[in-house]
Amino acid sequence: MKIAIGSDHAGFTLKQGLAAFLSDAGYEVLDVGTADGGHSVDYPVYAFRVADLVRSGRADKGVLVCGTGIGMSIAANKVPGIRAANVWDVSTAVLAAKHNNANVLTVGGRLMALERASEIVKAWLNTDFEPRHQHRLDLITAMEEGREPQVNT
Ligand code: RB5
């Protein structure tokens, strides 16, 4: 499985650690940068790179790290087909997979250590989507296509 990963300066250290963790676990890691945590960069640039790899199928899933994970999730979710979830513990990571079929996970490099982030990413990757939620994802797709989601009667 190919995992695209990216960060801004605030997420750089955690991104480096997660890339090594994923590589050691046998995943193919596509690191889109930033390659240097020493100077300030703009998180949407890296959010787009990861989102574009995932939406095009060149990566199966994506991981993004900024200071909080919030900016990365806002930016990545602008790309059609991306369901980016900003999570902070194993429970939210598992639910992001089960209920939302999140194809991108975002975490806060200023909010958690590598050990916790690794457990979060591992839990997300090892949890399957529950298809009973598919019709809700279809409603989100409708919104991306400019249609109003229809009430489920
Ligand atoms: C950068 O200072 C910070 O704003 C960014 O990493 C992120 O937390 C934004 O959501």
PDB file of C-alpha atoms and ligand atoms in Angstrom:
ATOM      1  CA  MET A   1       0.000   0.000   0.000  1.00  0.00           C
ATOM      2  CA  LYS A   2       1.266   3.481  -0.906  1.00  0.00           C
ATOM      3  CA  ILE A   3       0.935   6.247   1.668  1.00  0.00           C
ATOM      4  CA  ALA A   4       1.545   9.874   0.700  1.00  0.00           C
ATOM      5  CA  ILE A   5       2.778  12.033   3.570  1.00  0.00           C
ATOM      6  CA  GLY A   6       3.416  15.739   3.929  1.00  0.00           C
ATOM      7  CA  SER A   7       3.788  18.524   6.449  1.00  0.00           C
ATOM      8  CA  ASP A   8       4.601  22.167   6.940  1.00  0.00           C
ATOM      9  CA  HIS A   9       7.399  23.343   9.239  1.00  0.00           C
ATOM     10  CA  ALA A  10       5.268  22.846  12.365  1.00  0.00           C
ATOM     11  CA  GLY A  11       4.621  19.231  11.468  1.00  0.00           C
ATOM     12  CA  PHE A  12       8.039  18.414  10.061  1.00  0.00           C
ATOM     13  CA  THR A  13       9.496  16.476  13.002  1.00  0.00           C
ATOM     14  CA  LEU A  14       6.366  14.370  13.474  1.00  0.00           C
ATOM     15  CA  LYS A  15       6.080  13.807   9.715  1.00  0.00           C
ATOM     16  CA  GLN A  16       9.654  12.491   9.584  1.00  0.00           C
ATOM     17  CA  GLY A  17       8.900  10.124  12.442  1.00  0.00           C
ATOM     18  CA  LEU A  18       5.653   8.900  10.908  1.00  0.00           C
ATOM     19  CA  ALA A  19       7.317   8.356   7.534  1.00  0.00           C
ATOM     20  CA  ALA A  20       9.931   6.126   9.190  1.00  0.00           C
ATOM     21  CA  PHE A  21       7.245   4.324  11.199  1.00  0.00           C
ATOM     22  CA  LEU A  22       5.210   3.586   8.065  1.00  0.00           C
ATOM     23  CA  SER A  23       8.254   2.519   6.084  1.00  0.00           C
ATOM     24  CA  ASP A  24       9.341   0.158   8.869  1.00  0.00           C
ATOM     25  CA  ALA A  25       5.805  -1.269   8.904  1.00  0.00           C
ATOM     26  CA  GLY A  26       6.131  -2.181   5.211  1.00  0.00           C
ATOM     27  CA  TYR A  27       4.230   0.647   3.535  1.00  0.00           C
ATOM     28  CA  GLU A  28       5.582   2.449   0.485  1.00  0.00           C
ATOM     29  CA  VAL A  29       5.913   6.066   1.596  1.00  0.00           C
ATOM     30  CA  LEU A  30       5.684   8.990  -0.837  1.00  0.00           C
ATOM     31  CA  ASP A  31       7.061  12.015   1.031  1.00  0.00           C
ATOM     32  CA  VAL A  32       6.013  15.293  -0.635  1.00  0.00           C
ATOM     33  CA  GLY A  33       7.874  17.529   1.871  1.00  0.00           C
ATOM     34  CA  THR A  34       8.503  19.827   3.425  1.00  0.00           C
ATOM     35  CA  ALA A  35      12.086  18.612   3.452  1.00  0.00           C
ATOM     36  CA  ASP A  36      13.254  21.222   5.935  1.00  0.00           C
ATOM     37  CA  GLY A  37      11.544  22.115   9.208  1.00  0.00           C
ATOM     38  CA  GLY A  38      13.821  25.079   9.757  1.00  0.00           C
ATOM     39  CA  HIS A  39      11.837  27.710   7.924  1.00  0.00           C
ATOM     40  CA  SER A  40       8.203  28.645   7.612  1.00  0.00           C
ATOM     41  CA  VAL A  41       6.236  27.207   4.695  1.00  0.00           C
ATOM     42  CA  ASP A  42       2.549  27.228   3.744  1.00  0.00           C
ATOM     43  CA  TYR A  43       0.554  24.121   4.632  1.00  0.00           C
ATOM     44  CA  PRO A  44      -1.901  24.263   1.669  1.00  0.00           C
ATOM     45  CA  VAL A  45       0.970  23.503  -0.712  1.00  0.00           C
ATOM     46  CA  TYR A  46       1.626  20.167   0.978  1.00  0.00           C
ATOM     47  CA  ALA A  47      -2.038  19.438   1.572  1.00  0.00           C
ATOM     48  CA  PHE A  48      -2.617  19.715  -2.171  1.00  0.00           C
ATOM     49  CA  ARG A  49       0.337  17.495  -3.077  1.00  0.00           C
ATOM     50  CA  VAL A  50      -0.876  14.676  -0.835  1.00  0.00           C
ATOM     51  CA  ALA A  51      -4.537  15.144  -1.803  1.00  0.00           C
ATOM     52  CA  ASP A  52      -3.667  15.095  -5.491  1.00  0.00           C
ATOM     53  CA  LEU A  53      -1.732  11.830  -5.134  1.00  0.00           C
ATOM     54  CA  VAL A  54      -4.681  10.229  -3.341  1.00  0.00           C
ATOM     55  CA  ARG A  55      -7.441  11.499  -5.625  1.00  0.00           C
ATOM     56  CA  SER A  56      -5.518  10.380  -8.716  1.00  0.00           C
ATOM     57  CA  GLY A  57      -4.896   6.895  -7.295  1.00  0.00           C
ATOM     58  CA  ARG A  58      -1.122   7.305  -7.249  1.00  0.00           C
ATOM     59  CA  ALA A  59      -1.345   6.857  -3.474  1.00  0.00           C
ATOM     60  CA  ASP A  60      -3.878   4.764  -1.574  1.00  0.00           C
ATOM     61  CA  LYS A  61      -4.079   7.037   1.453  1.00  0.00           C
ATOM     62  CA  GLY A  62      -2.493  10.184   2.815  1.00  0.00           C
ATOM     63  CA  VAL A  63      -1.183  11.568   6.083  1.00  0.00           C
ATOM     64  CA  LEU A  64      -0.745  15.293   6.708  1.00  0.00           C
ATOM     65  CA  VAL A  65       0.824  17.074   9.665  1.00  0.00           C
ATOM     66  CA  CYS A  66       0.746  20.766  10.555  1.00  0.00           C
ATOM     67  CA  GLY A  67       0.740  22.423  13.960  1.00  0.00           C
ATOM     68  CA  THR A  68      -2.789  21.325  14.797  1.00  0.00           C
ATOM     69  CA  GLY A  69      -3.857  19.255  11.789  1.00  0.00           C
ATOM     70  CA  ILE A  70      -6.704  21.711  11.285  1.00  0.00           C
ATOM     71  CA  GLY A  71      -5.283  23.768   8.431  1.00  0.00           C
ATOM     72  CA  MET A  72      -4.220  20.613   6.603  1.00  0.00           C
ATOM     73  CA  SER A  73      -7.732  19.139   6.893  1.00  0.00           C
ATOM     74  CA  ILE A  74      -9.413  22.328   5.685  1.00  0.00           C
ATOM     75  CA  ALA A  75      -7.075  22.549   2.697  1.00  0.00           C
ATOM     76  CA  ALA A  76      -7.114  18.852   1.737  1.00  0.00           C
ATOM     77  CA  ASN A  77     -10.913  18.750   1.866  1.00  0.00           C
ATOM     78  CA  LYS A  78     -11.047  21.344  -0.932  1.00  0.00           C
ATOM     79  CA  VAL A  79      -9.845  18.649  -3.340  1.00  0.00           C
ATOM     80  CA  PRO A  80     -12.763  16.627  -4.762  1.00  0.00           C
ATOM     81  CA  GLY A  81     -12.751  13.022  -3.610  1.00  0.00           C
ATOM     82  CA  ILE A  82     -10.745  13.747  -0.486  1.00  0.00           C
ATOM     83  CA  ARG A  83     -12.199  12.938   2.905  1.00  0.00           C
ATOM     84  CA  ALA A  84      -9.607  14.294   5.309  1.00  0.00           C
ATOM     85  CA  ALA A  85     -10.167  13.769   9.020  1.00  0.00           C
ATOM     86  CA  ASN A  86      -8.354  15.712  11.703  1.00  0.00           C
ATOM     87  CA  VAL A  87      -8.021  13.253  14.582  1.00  0.00           C
ATOM     88  CA  TRP A  88      -6.412  13.355  18.002  1.00  0.00           C
ATOM     89  CA  ASP A  89      -6.712   9.872  19.465  1.00  0.00           C
ATOM     90  CA  VAL A  90      -7.251   6.229  18.495  1.00  0.00           C
ATOM     91  CA  SER A  91     -11.033   6.482  18.907  1.00  0.00           C
ATOM     92  CA  THR A  92     -11.431   9.352  16.448  1.00  0.00           C
ATOM     93  CA  ALA A  93      -9.033   7.652  14.023  1.00  0.00           C
ATOM     94  CA  VAL A  94     -11.026   4.404  14.105  1.00  0.00           C
ATOM     95  CA  LEU A  95     -14.319   6.233  13.598  1.00  0.00           C
ATOM     96  CA  ALA A  96     -12.850   8.275  10.739  1.00  0.00           C
ATOM     97  CA  ALA A  97     -12.184   4.971   8.977  1.00  0.00           C
ATOM     98  CA  LYS A  98     -15.395   3.144   9.976  1.00  0.00           C
ATOM     99  CA  HIS A  99     -17.919   5.917   9.423  1.00  0.00           C
ATOM    100  CA  ASN A 100     -16.262   8.413   7.071  1.00  0.00           C
ATOM    101  CA  ASN A 101     -13.924   6.247   4.998  1.00  0.00           C
ATOM    102  CA  ALA A 102     -11.340   8.980   5.504  1.00  0.00           C
ATOM    103  CA  ASN A 103      -8.686   8.665   2.829  1.00  0.00           C
ATOM    104  CA  VAL A 104      -6.461  11.307   4.412  1.00  0.00           C
ATOM    105  CA  LEU A 105      -5.622  11.615   8.102  1.00  0.00           C
ATOM    106  CA  THR A 106      -4.380  14.863   9.615  1.00  0.00           C
ATOM    107  CA  VAL A 107      -2.699  15.260  13.000  1.00  0.00           C
ATOM    108  CA  GLY A 108      -1.136  18.066  14.989  1.00  0.00           C
ATOM    109  CA  GLY A 109       2.613  18.067  15.280  1.00  0.00           C
ATOM    110  CA  ARG A 110       2.424  20.561  18.135  1.00  0.00           C
ATOM    111  CA  LEU A 111      -0.162  18.524  19.985  1.00  0.00           C
ATOM    112  CA  MET A 112       1.179  14.991  20.191  1.00  0.00           C
ATOM    113  CA  ALA A 113       4.327  12.905  20.328  1.00  0.00           C
ATOM    114  CA  LEU A 114       5.403  10.322  17.752  1.00  0.00           C
ATOM    115  CA  GLU A 115       4.339   7.334  19.844  1.00  0.00           C
ATOM    116  CA  ARG A 116       0.736   8.535  20.061  1.00  0.00           C
ATOM    117  CA  ALA A 117       0.610   9.644  16.433  1.00  0.00           C
ATOM    118  CA  SER A 118       1.947   6.254  15.328  1.00  0.00           C
ATOM    119  CA  GLU A 119      -0.770   4.438  17.269  1.00  0.00           C
ATOM    120  CA  ILE A 120      -3.374   6.727  15.716  1.00  0.00           C
ATOM    121  CA  VAL A 121      -2.157   6.156  12.149  1.00  0.00           C
ATOM    122  CA  LYS A 122      -1.839   2.406  12.724  1.00  0.00           C
ATOM    123  CA  ALA A 123      -5.393   2.175  14.072  1.00  0.00           C
ATOM    124  CA  TRP A 124      -6.757   4.126  11.086  1.00  0.00           C
ATOM    125  CA  LEU A 125      -4.916   1.956   8.548  1.00  0.00           C
ATOM    126  CA  ASN A 126      -6.081  -1.249  10.228  1.00  0.00           C
ATOM    127  CA  THR A 127      -9.768  -0.314  10.398  1.00  0.00           C
ATOM    128  CA  ASP A 128     -12.230  -1.055   7.591  1.00  0.00           C
ATOM    129  CA  PHE A 129     -15.016   1.236   6.376  1.00  0.00           C
ATOM    130  CA  GLU A 130     -18.522   0.115   7.307  1.00  0.00           C
ATOM    131  CA  PRO A 131     -20.495   0.174   4.024  1.00  0.00           C
ATOM    132  CA  ARG A 132     -23.759   1.038   5.826  1.00  0.00           C
ATOM    133  CA  HIS A 133     -22.458   4.632   5.836  1.00  0.00           C
ATOM    134  CA  GLN A 134     -21.870   4.765   2.065  1.00  0.00           C
ATOM    135  CA  HIS A 135     -25.035   6.712   1.234  1.00  0.00           C
ATOM    136  CA  ARG A 136     -23.796   9.597   3.398  1.00  0.00           C
ATOM    137  CA  LEU A 137     -20.534   9.696   1.495  1.00  0.00           C
ATOM    138  CA  ASP A 138     -22.595   9.726  -1.706  1.00  0.00           C
ATOM    139  CA  LEU A 139     -24.356  12.837  -0.391  1.00  0.00           C
ATOM    140  CA  ILE A 140     -20.971  14.503   0.086  1.00  0.00           C
ATOM    141  CA  THR A 141     -20.074  13.560  -3.483  1.00  0.00           C
ATOM    142  CA  ALA A 142     -23.325  15.207  -4.600  1.00  0.00           C
ATOM    143  CA  MET A 143     -22.246  18.403  -2.855  1.00  0.00           C
ATOM    144  CA  GLU A 144     -18.879  18.271  -4.632  1.00  0.00           C
ATOM    145  CA  GLU A 145     -20.801  18.089  -7.901  1.00  0.00           C
ATOM    146  CA  GLY A 146     -22.929  21.101  -6.995  1.00  0.00           C
ATOM    147  CA  ARG A 147     -26.066  19.130  -6.194  1.00  0.00           C
ATOM    148  CA  GLU A 148     -28.099  19.441  -3.023  1.00  0.00           C
ATOM    149  CA  PRO A 149     -27.933  16.347  -0.811  1.00  0.00           C
ATOM    150  CA  GLN A 150     -31.343  14.706  -0.823  1.00  0.00           C
ATOM    151  CA  VAL A 151     -33.038  13.967   2.479  1.00  0.00           C
ATOM    152  CA  ASN A 152     -33.076  10.252   3.195  1.00  0.00           C
ATOM    153  CA  THR A 153     -36.752   9.434   3.831  1.00  0.00           C
TER     154      THR A 153
HETATM  155  C1  RB5 B   1       1.795  27.291  11.401  1.00  0.00           C
HETATM  156  O1  RB5 B   1       2.245  28.200  12.351  1.00  0.00           O
HETATM  157  C2  RB5 B   1       0.417  26.769  11.781  1.00  0.00           C
HETATM  158  O2  RB5 B   1      -0.536  27.768  11.626  1.00  0.00           O
HETATM  159  C3  RB5 B   1       0.062  25.563  10.954  1.00  0.00           C
HETATM  160  O3  RB5 B   1       1.010  24.568  11.134  1.00  0.00           O
HETATM  161  C4  RB5 B   1      -1.258  24.867  11.249  1.00  0.00           C
HETATM  162  O4  RB5 B   1      -1.359  24.536  12.609  1.00  0.00           O
HETATM  163  C5  RB5 B   1      -2.465  25.513  10.741  1.00  0.00           C
HETATM  164  O5  RB5 B   1      -3.587  24.987  10.873  1.00  0.00           O
END
